[in-house]
Coordinates of N, CA and C in Angstrom, one line a residue:
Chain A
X1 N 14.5 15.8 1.0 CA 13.6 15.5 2.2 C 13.7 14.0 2.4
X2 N 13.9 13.7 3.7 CA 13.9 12.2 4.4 C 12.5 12.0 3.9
X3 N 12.8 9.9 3.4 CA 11.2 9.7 3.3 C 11.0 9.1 4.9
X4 N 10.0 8.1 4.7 CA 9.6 7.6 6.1 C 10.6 6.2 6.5
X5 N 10.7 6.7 7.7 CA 12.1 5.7 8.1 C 11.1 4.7 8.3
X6 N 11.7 3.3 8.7 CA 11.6 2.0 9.5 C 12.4 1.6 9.7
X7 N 12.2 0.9 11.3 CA 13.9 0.0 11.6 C 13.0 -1.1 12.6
X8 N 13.6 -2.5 12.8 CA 14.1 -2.6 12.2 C 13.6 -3.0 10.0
X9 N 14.7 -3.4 9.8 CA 14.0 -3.4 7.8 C 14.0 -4.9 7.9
X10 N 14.4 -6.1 9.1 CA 14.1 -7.3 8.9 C 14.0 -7.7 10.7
X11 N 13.3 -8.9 10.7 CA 13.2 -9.4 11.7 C 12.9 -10.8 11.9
X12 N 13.9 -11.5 12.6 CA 13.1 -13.1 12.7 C 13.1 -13.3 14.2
X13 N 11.8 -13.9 14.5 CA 11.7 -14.1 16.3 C 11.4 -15.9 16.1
X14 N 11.1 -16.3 17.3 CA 10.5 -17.5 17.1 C 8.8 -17.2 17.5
X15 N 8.1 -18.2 17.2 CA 6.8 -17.9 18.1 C 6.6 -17.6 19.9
X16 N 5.3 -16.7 20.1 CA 5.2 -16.7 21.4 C 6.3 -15.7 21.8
X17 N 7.0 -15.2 20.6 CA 8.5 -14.3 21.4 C 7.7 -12.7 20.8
X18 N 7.8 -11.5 22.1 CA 7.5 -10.2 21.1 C 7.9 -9.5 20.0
X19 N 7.4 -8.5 19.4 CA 8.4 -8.0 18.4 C 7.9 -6.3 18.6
X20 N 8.7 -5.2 18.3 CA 8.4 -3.9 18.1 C 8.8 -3.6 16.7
X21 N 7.9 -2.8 16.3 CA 8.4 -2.3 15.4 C 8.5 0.1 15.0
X22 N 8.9 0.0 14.6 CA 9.6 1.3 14.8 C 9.4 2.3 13.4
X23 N 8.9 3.2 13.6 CA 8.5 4.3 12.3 C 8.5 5.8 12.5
X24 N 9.0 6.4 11.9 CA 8.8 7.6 11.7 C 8.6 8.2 10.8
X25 N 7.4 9.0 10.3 CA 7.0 9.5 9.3 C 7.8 10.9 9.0
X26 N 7.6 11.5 7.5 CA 8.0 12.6 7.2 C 7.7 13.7 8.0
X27 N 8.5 14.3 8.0 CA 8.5 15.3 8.8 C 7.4 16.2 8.3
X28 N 6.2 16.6 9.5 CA 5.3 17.5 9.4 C 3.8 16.9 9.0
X29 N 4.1 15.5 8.1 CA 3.0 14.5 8.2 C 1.9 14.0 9.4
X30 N 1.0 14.5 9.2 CA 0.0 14.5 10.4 C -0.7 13.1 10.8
X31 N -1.0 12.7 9.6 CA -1.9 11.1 9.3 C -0.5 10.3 9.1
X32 N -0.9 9.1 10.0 CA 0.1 7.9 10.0 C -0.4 6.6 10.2
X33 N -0.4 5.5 8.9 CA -0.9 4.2 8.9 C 0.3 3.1 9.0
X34 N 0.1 2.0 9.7 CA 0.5 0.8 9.4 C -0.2 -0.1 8.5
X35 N 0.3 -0.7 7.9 CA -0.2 -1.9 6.7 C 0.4 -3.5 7.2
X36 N 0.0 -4.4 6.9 CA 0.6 -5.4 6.5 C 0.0 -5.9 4.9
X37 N 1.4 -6.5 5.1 CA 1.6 -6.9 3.5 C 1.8 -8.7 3.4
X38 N 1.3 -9.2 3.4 CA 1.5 -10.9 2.9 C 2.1 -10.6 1.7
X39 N 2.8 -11.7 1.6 CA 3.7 -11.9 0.0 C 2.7 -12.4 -0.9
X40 N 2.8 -11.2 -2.0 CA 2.3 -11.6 -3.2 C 0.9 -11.0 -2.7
X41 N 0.7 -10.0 -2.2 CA -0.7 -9.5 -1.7 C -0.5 -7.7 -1.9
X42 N -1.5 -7.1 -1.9 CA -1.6 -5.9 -1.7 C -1.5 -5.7 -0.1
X43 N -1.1 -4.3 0.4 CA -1.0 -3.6 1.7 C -2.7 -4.1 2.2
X44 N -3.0 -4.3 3.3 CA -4.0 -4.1 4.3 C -3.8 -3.3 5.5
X45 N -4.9 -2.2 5.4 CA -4.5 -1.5 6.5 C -4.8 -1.5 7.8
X46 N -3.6 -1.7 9.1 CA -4.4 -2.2 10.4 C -4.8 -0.9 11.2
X47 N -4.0 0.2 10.8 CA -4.4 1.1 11.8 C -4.1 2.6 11.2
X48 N -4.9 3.8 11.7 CA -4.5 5.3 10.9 C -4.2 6.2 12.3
X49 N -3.4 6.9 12.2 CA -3.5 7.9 13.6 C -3.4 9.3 12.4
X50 N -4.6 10.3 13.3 CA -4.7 11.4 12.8 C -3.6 11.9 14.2
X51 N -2.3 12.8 13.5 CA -1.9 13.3 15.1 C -1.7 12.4 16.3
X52 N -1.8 12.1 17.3 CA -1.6 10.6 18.3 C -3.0 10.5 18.4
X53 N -3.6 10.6 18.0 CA -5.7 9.7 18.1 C -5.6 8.7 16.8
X54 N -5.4 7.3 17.3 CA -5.9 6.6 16.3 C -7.6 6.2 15.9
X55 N -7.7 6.8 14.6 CA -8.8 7.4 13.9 C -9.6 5.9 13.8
X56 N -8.9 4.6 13.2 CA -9.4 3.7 12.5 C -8.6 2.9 13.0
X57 N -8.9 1.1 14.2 CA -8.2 1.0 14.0 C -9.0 -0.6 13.9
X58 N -10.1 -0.7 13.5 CA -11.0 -1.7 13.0 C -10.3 -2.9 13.0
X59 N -9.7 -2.6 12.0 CA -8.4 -4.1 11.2 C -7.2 -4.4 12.1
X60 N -7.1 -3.9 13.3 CA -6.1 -4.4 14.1 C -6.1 -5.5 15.1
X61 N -5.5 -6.8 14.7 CA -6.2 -8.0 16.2 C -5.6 -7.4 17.4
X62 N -6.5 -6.8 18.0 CA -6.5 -6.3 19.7 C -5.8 -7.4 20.7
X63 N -6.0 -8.4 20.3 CA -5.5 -9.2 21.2 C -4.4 -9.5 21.7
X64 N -3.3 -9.4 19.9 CA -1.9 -9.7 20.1 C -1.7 -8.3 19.6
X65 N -1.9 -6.6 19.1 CA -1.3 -6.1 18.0 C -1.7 -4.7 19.0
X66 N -0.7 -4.3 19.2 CA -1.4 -2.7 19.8 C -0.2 -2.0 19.3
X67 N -0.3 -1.0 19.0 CA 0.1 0.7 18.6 C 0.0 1.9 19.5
X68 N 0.7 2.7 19.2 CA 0.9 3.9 19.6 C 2.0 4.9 19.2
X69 N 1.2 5.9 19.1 CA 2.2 6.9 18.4 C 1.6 8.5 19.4
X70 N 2.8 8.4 20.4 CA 3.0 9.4 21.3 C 3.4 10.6 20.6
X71 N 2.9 12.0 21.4 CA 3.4 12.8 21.0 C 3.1 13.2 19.3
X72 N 2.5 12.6 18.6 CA 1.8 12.8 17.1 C 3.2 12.8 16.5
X73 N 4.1 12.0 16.6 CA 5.1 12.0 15.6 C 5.1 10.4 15.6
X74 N 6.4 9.9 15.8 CA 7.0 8.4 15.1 C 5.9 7.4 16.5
X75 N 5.8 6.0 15.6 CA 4.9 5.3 16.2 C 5.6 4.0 16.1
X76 N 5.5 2.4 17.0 CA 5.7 1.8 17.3 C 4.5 1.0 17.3
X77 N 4.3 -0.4 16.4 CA 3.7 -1.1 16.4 C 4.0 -2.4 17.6
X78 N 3.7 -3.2 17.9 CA 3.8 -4.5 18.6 C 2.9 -5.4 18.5
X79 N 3.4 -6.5 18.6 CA 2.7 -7.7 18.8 C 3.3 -8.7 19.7
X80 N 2.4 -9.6 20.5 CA 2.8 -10.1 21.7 C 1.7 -10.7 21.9
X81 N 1.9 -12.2 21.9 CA 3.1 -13.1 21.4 C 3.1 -13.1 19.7
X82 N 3.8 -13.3 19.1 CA 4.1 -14.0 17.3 C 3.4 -15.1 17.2
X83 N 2.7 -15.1 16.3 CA 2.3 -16.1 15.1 C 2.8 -16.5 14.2
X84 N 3.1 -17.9 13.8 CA 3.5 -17.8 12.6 C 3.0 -17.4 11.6
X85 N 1.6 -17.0 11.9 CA 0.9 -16.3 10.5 C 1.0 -14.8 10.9
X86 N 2.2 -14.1 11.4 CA 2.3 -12.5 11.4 C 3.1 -12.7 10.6
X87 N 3.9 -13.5 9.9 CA 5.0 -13.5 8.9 C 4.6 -12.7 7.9
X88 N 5.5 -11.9 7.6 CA 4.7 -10.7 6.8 C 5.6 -9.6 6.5
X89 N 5.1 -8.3 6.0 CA 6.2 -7.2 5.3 C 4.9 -6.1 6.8
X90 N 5.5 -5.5 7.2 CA 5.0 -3.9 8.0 C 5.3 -3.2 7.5
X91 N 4.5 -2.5 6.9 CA 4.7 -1.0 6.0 C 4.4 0.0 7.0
X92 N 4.2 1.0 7.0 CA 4.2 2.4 7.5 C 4.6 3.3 6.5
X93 N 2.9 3.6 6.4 CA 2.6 5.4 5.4 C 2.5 6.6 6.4
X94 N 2.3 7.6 5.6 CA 2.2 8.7 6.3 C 1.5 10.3 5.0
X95 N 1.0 10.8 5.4 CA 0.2 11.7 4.5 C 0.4 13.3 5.1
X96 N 0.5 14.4 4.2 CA 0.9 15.4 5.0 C -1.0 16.6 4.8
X97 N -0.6 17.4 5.9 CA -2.2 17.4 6.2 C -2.9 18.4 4.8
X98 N -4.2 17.8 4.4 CA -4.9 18.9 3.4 C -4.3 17.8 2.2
X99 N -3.3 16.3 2.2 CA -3.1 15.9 1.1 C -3.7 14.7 1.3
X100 N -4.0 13.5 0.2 CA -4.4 12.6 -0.2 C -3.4 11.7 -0.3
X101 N -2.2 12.1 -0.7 CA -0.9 11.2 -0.8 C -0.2 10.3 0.2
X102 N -0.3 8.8 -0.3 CA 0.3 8.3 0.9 C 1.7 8.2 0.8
X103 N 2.4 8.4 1.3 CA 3.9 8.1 1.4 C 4.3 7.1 1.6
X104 N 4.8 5.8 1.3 CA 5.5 4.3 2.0 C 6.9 4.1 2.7
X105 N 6.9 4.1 3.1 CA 8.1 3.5 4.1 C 8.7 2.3 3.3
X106 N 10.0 1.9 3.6 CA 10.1 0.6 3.0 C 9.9 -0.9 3.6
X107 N 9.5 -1.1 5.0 CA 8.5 -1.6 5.7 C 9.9 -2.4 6.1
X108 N 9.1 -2.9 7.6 CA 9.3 -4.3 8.4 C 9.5 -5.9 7.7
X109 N 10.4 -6.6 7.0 CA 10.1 -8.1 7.2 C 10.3 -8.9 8.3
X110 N 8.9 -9.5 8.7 CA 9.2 -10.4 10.3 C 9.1 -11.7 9.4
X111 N 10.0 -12.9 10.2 CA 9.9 -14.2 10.2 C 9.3 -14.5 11.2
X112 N 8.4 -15.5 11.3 CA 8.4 -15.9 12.9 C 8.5 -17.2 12.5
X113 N 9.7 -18.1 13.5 CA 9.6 -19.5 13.0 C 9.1 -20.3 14.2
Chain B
X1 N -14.0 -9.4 2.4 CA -14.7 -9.5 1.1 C -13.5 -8.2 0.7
X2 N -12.9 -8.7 -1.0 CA -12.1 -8.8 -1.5 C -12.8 -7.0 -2.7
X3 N -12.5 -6.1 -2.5 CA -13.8 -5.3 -2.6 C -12.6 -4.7 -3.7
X4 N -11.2 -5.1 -4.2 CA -10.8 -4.4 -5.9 C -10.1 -5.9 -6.0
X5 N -10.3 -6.1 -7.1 CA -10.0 -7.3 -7.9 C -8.9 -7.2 -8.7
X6 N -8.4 -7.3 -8.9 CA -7.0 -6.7 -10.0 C -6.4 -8.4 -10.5
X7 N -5.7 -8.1 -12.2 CA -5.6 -9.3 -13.0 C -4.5 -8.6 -14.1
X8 N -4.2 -9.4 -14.9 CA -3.1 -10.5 -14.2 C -2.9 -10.6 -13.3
X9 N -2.0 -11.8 -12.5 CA -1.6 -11.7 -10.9 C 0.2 -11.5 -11.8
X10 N 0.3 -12.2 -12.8 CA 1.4 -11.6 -13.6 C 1.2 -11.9 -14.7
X11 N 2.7 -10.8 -15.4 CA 2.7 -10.1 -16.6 C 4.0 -10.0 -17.3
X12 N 4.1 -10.8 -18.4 CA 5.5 -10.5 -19.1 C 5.1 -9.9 -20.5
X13 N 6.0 -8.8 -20.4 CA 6.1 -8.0 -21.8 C 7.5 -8.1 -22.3
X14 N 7.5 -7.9 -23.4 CA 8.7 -7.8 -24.2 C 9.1 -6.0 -24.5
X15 N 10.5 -5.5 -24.0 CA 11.0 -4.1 -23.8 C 9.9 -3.8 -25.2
X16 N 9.3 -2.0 -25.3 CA 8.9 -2.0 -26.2 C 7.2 -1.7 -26.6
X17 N 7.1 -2.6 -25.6 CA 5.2 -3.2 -25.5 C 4.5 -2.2 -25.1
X18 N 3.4 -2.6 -25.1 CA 2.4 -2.3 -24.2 C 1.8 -3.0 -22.8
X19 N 2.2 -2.7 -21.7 CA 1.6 -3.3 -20.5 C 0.0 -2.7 -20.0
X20 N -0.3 -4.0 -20.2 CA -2.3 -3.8 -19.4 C -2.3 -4.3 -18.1
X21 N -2.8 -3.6 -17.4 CA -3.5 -4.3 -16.2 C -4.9 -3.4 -15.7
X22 N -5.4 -4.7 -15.4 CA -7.3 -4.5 -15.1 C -7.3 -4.6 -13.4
X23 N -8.3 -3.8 -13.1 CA -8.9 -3.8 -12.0 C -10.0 -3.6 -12.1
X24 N -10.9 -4.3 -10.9 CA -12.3 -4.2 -11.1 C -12.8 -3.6 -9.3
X25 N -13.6 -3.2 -9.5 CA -14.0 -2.7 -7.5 C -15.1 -2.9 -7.8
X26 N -16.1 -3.2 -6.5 CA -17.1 -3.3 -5.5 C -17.7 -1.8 -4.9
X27 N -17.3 -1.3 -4.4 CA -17.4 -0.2 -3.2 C -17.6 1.5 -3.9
X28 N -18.8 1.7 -4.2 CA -19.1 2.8 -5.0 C -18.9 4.0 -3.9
X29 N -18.2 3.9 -3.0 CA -18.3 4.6 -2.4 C -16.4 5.5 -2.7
X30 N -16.0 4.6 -3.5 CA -14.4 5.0 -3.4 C -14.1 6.2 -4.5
X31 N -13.4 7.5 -3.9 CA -13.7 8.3 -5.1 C -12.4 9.3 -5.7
X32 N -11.4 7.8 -5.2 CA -9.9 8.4 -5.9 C -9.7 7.0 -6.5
X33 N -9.0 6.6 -7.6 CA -8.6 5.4 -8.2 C -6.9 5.3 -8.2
X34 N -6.0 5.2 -7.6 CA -4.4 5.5 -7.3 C -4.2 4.1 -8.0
X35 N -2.8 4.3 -8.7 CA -2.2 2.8 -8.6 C -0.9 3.3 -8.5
X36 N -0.4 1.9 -7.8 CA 0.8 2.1 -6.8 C 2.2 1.4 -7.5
X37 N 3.5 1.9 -7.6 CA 4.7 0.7 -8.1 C 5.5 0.1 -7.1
X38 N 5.8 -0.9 -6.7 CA 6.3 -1.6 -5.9 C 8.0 -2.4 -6.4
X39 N 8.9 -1.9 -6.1 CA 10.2 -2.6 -6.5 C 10.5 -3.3 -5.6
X40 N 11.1 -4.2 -5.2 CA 11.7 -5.7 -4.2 C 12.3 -4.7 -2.9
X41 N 11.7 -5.0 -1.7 CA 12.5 -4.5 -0.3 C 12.0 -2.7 -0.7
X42 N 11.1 -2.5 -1.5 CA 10.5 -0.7 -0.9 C 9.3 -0.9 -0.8
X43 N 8.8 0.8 -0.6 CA 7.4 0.5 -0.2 C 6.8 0.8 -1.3
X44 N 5.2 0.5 -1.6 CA 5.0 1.0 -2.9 C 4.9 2.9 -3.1
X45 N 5.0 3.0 -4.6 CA 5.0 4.6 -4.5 C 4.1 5.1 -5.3
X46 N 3.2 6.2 -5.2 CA 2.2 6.4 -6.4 C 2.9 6.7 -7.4
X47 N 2.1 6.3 -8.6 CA 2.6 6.5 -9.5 C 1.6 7.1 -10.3
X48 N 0.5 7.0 -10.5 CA -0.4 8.0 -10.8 C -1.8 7.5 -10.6
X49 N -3.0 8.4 -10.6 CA -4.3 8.3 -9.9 C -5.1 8.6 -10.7
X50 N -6.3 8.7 -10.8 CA -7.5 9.4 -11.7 C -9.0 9.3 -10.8
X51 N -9.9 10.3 -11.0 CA -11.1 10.4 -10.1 C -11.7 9.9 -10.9
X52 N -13.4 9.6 -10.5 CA -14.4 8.7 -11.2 C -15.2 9.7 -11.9
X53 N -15.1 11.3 -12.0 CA -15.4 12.2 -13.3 C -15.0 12.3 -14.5
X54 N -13.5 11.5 -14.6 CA -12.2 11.6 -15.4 C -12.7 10.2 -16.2
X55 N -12.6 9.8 -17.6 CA -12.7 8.6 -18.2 C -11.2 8.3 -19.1
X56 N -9.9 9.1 -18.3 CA -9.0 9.1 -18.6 C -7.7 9.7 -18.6
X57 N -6.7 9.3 -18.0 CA -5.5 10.4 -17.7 C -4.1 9.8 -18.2
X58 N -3.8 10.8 -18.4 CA -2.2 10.5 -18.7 C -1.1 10.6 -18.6
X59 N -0.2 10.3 -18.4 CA 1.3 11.0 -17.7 C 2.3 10.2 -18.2
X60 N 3.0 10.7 -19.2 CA 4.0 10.3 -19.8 C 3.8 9.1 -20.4
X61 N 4.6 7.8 -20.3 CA 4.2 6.7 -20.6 C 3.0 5.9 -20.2
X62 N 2.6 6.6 -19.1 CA 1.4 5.6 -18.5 C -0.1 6.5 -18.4
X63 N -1.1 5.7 -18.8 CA -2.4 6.0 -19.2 C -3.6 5.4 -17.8
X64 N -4.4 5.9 -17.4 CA -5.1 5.5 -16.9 C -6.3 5.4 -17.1
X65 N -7.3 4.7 -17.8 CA -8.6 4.1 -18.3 C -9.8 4.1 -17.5
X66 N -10.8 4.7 -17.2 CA -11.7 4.5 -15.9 C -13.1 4.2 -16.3
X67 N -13.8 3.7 -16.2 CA -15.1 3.0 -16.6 C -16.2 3.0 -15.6
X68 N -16.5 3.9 -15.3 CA -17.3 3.9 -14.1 C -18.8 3.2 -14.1
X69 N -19.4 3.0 -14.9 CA -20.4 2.2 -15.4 C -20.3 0.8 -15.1
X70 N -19.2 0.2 -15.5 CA -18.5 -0.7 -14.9 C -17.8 -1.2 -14.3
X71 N -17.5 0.1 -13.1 CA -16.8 -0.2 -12.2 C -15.5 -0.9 -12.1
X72 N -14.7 -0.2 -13.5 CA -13.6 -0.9 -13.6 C -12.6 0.2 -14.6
X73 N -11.3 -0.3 -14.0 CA -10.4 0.9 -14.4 C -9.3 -0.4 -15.2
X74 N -8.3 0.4 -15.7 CA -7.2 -0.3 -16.3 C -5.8 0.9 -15.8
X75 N -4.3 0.1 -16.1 CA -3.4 0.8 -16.3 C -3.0 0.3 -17.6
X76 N -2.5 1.2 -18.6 CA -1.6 0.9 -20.2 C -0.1 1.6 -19.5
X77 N 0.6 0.8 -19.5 CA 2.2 1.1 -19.9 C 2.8 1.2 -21.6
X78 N 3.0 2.6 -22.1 CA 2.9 2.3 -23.1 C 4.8 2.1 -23.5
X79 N 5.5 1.2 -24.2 CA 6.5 1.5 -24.9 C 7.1 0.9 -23.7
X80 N 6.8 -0.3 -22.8 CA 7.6 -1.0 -21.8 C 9.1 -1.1 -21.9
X81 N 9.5 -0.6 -20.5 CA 10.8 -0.4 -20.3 C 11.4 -1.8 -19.3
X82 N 12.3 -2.2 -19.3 CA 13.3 -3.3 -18.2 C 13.0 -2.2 -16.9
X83 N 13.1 -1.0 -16.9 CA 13.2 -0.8 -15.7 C 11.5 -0.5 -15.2
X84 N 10.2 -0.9 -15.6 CA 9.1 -0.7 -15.5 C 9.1 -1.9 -14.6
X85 N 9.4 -3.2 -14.8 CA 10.1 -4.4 -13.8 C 9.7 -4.3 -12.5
X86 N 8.5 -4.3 -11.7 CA 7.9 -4.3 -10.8 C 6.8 -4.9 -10.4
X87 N 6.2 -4.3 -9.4 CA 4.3 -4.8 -9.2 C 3.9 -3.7 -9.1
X88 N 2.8 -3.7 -9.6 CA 1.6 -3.0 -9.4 C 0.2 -3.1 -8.4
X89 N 0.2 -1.8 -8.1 CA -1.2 -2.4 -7.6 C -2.6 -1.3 -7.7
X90 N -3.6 -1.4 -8.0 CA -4.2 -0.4 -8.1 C -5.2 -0.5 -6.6
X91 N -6.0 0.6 -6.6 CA -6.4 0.8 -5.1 C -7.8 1.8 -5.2
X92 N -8.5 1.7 -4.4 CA -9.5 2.6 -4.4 C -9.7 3.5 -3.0
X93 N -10.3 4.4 -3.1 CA -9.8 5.3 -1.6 C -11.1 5.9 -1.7
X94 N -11.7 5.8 0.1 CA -12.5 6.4 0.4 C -12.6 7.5 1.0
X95 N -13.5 8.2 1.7 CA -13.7 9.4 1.9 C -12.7 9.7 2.7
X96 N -12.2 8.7 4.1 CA -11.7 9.0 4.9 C -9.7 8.7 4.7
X97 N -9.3 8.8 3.0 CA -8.3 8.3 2.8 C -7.8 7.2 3.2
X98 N -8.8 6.7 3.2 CA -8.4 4.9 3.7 C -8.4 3.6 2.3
X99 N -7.6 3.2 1.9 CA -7.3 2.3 0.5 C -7.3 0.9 0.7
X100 N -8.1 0.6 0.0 CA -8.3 -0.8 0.1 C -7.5 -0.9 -1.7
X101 N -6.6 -1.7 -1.3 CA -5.7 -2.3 -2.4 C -6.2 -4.2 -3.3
X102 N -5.6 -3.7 -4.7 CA -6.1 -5.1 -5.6 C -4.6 -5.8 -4.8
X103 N -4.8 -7.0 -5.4 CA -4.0 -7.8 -5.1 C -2.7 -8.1 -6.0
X104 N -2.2 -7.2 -6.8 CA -1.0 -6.9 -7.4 C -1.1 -7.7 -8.3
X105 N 0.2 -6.8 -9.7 CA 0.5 -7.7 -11.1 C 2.0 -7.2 -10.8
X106 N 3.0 -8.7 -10.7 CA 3.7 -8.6 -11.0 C 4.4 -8.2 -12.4
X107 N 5.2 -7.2 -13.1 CA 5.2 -7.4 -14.4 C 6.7 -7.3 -14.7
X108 N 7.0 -8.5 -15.6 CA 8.6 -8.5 -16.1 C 8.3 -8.0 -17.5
X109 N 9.7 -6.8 -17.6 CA 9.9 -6.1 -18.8 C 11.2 -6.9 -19.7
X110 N 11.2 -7.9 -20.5 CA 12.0 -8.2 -21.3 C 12.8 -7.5 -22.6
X111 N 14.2 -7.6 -21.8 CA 14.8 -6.7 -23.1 C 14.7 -7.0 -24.8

């Protein structure tokens, strides 16, 4: 079984420039989160979609950071414009429904210089 | 506010050992305890969990300690391997499967 894709697996932009980011969960996995990860930090999580309704998305800066995941399968994060404090790892989990288990992706690294 | 605490931030053992790591939480509301392994460029992956009825589980080399009175759990790696060589992180999870994560122990396994 495919785990959960990401692409791109690296990224350098400058500031003020956008970025997408790209995920698809296991197949049949209902619940789907993004994380960011600081170096040397545990995951924080910005956003959950049950199916395409994101459930939770408290932790996400609205300003520069929006999501969507059409059609309840693979989801695309963005941000627009970059910070240099987005510099960071993008994870993408995914949980299959009735389980507790998160699955990790092997995530996004963005630069922004 | 920083609501699981986790210590060392790192950890060297000698191949053989015993590896500890502590975590402490806040949030009595969390009622799965997971901890996670993390290798360089993946994502982390569970590696084993325990509920807050449980004052202890085990799975092969690795033991999980839970202290609910004190709101604080441990991981024991027992008989440390070179390839145990990762981070850890332990995590607490609330009702809504949502995890708030410690802030990782790096740990080097020396042959």
């Amino acid at each position: 079984e495919a785990g959960v894709v990401q692409s791109p697996r690296y990224k350098i932009i400058e500031k003020k420039q956008p970025v997408a980011f790209w995920c698809n969960p296991i197949s049949g996995h209902n619940t789907l989160y993004w994380y960011l990860q600081n170096l040397g930090q545990g995951p924080e999580l910005l956003i959950r979609y049950e199916n395409e309704e994101a459930v939770d998305d408290s932790q996400l800066p609205k300003d520069r950071f929006s999501a969507e995941r059409l059609k309840g399968v693979d989801s695309t994060l963005k941000i627009q414009p970059a910070e240099l404090g987005d510099s960071a790892v993008y994870l993408c989990a995914s949980t299959p429904r009735g389980s507790h288990e998160q699955y990790f992706g092997p995530g996004t690294r963005l630069t922004v210089t | 506010q920083q609501q699981v605490k986790q210590s060392p931030q790192s950890l060297i053992v000698q191949k053989g050992g015993i590896s500890i790591i502590n975590c402490a939480y806040e949030n009595t509301a969390f009622d799965y305890f997971p901890w996670y392994q993390q290798f360089p460029g993946k994502g982390p992956a569970l590696l084993i969990a325990i509920r807050p009825d449980v004052s202890e589980k085990k799975e092969g080399r690795f033991t999980i300690s839970f202290n609910k009175s004190a709101k604080q759990f441990s991981l024991h790696i027992m008989d440390s391997q070179p390839g145990d060589s990762a981070t850890y992180f332990c995590a607490g999870r609330n009702a809504g499967n949502m995890l708030t994560f410690g802030g990782g122990t790096r740990l080097m396994v020396k042959p």
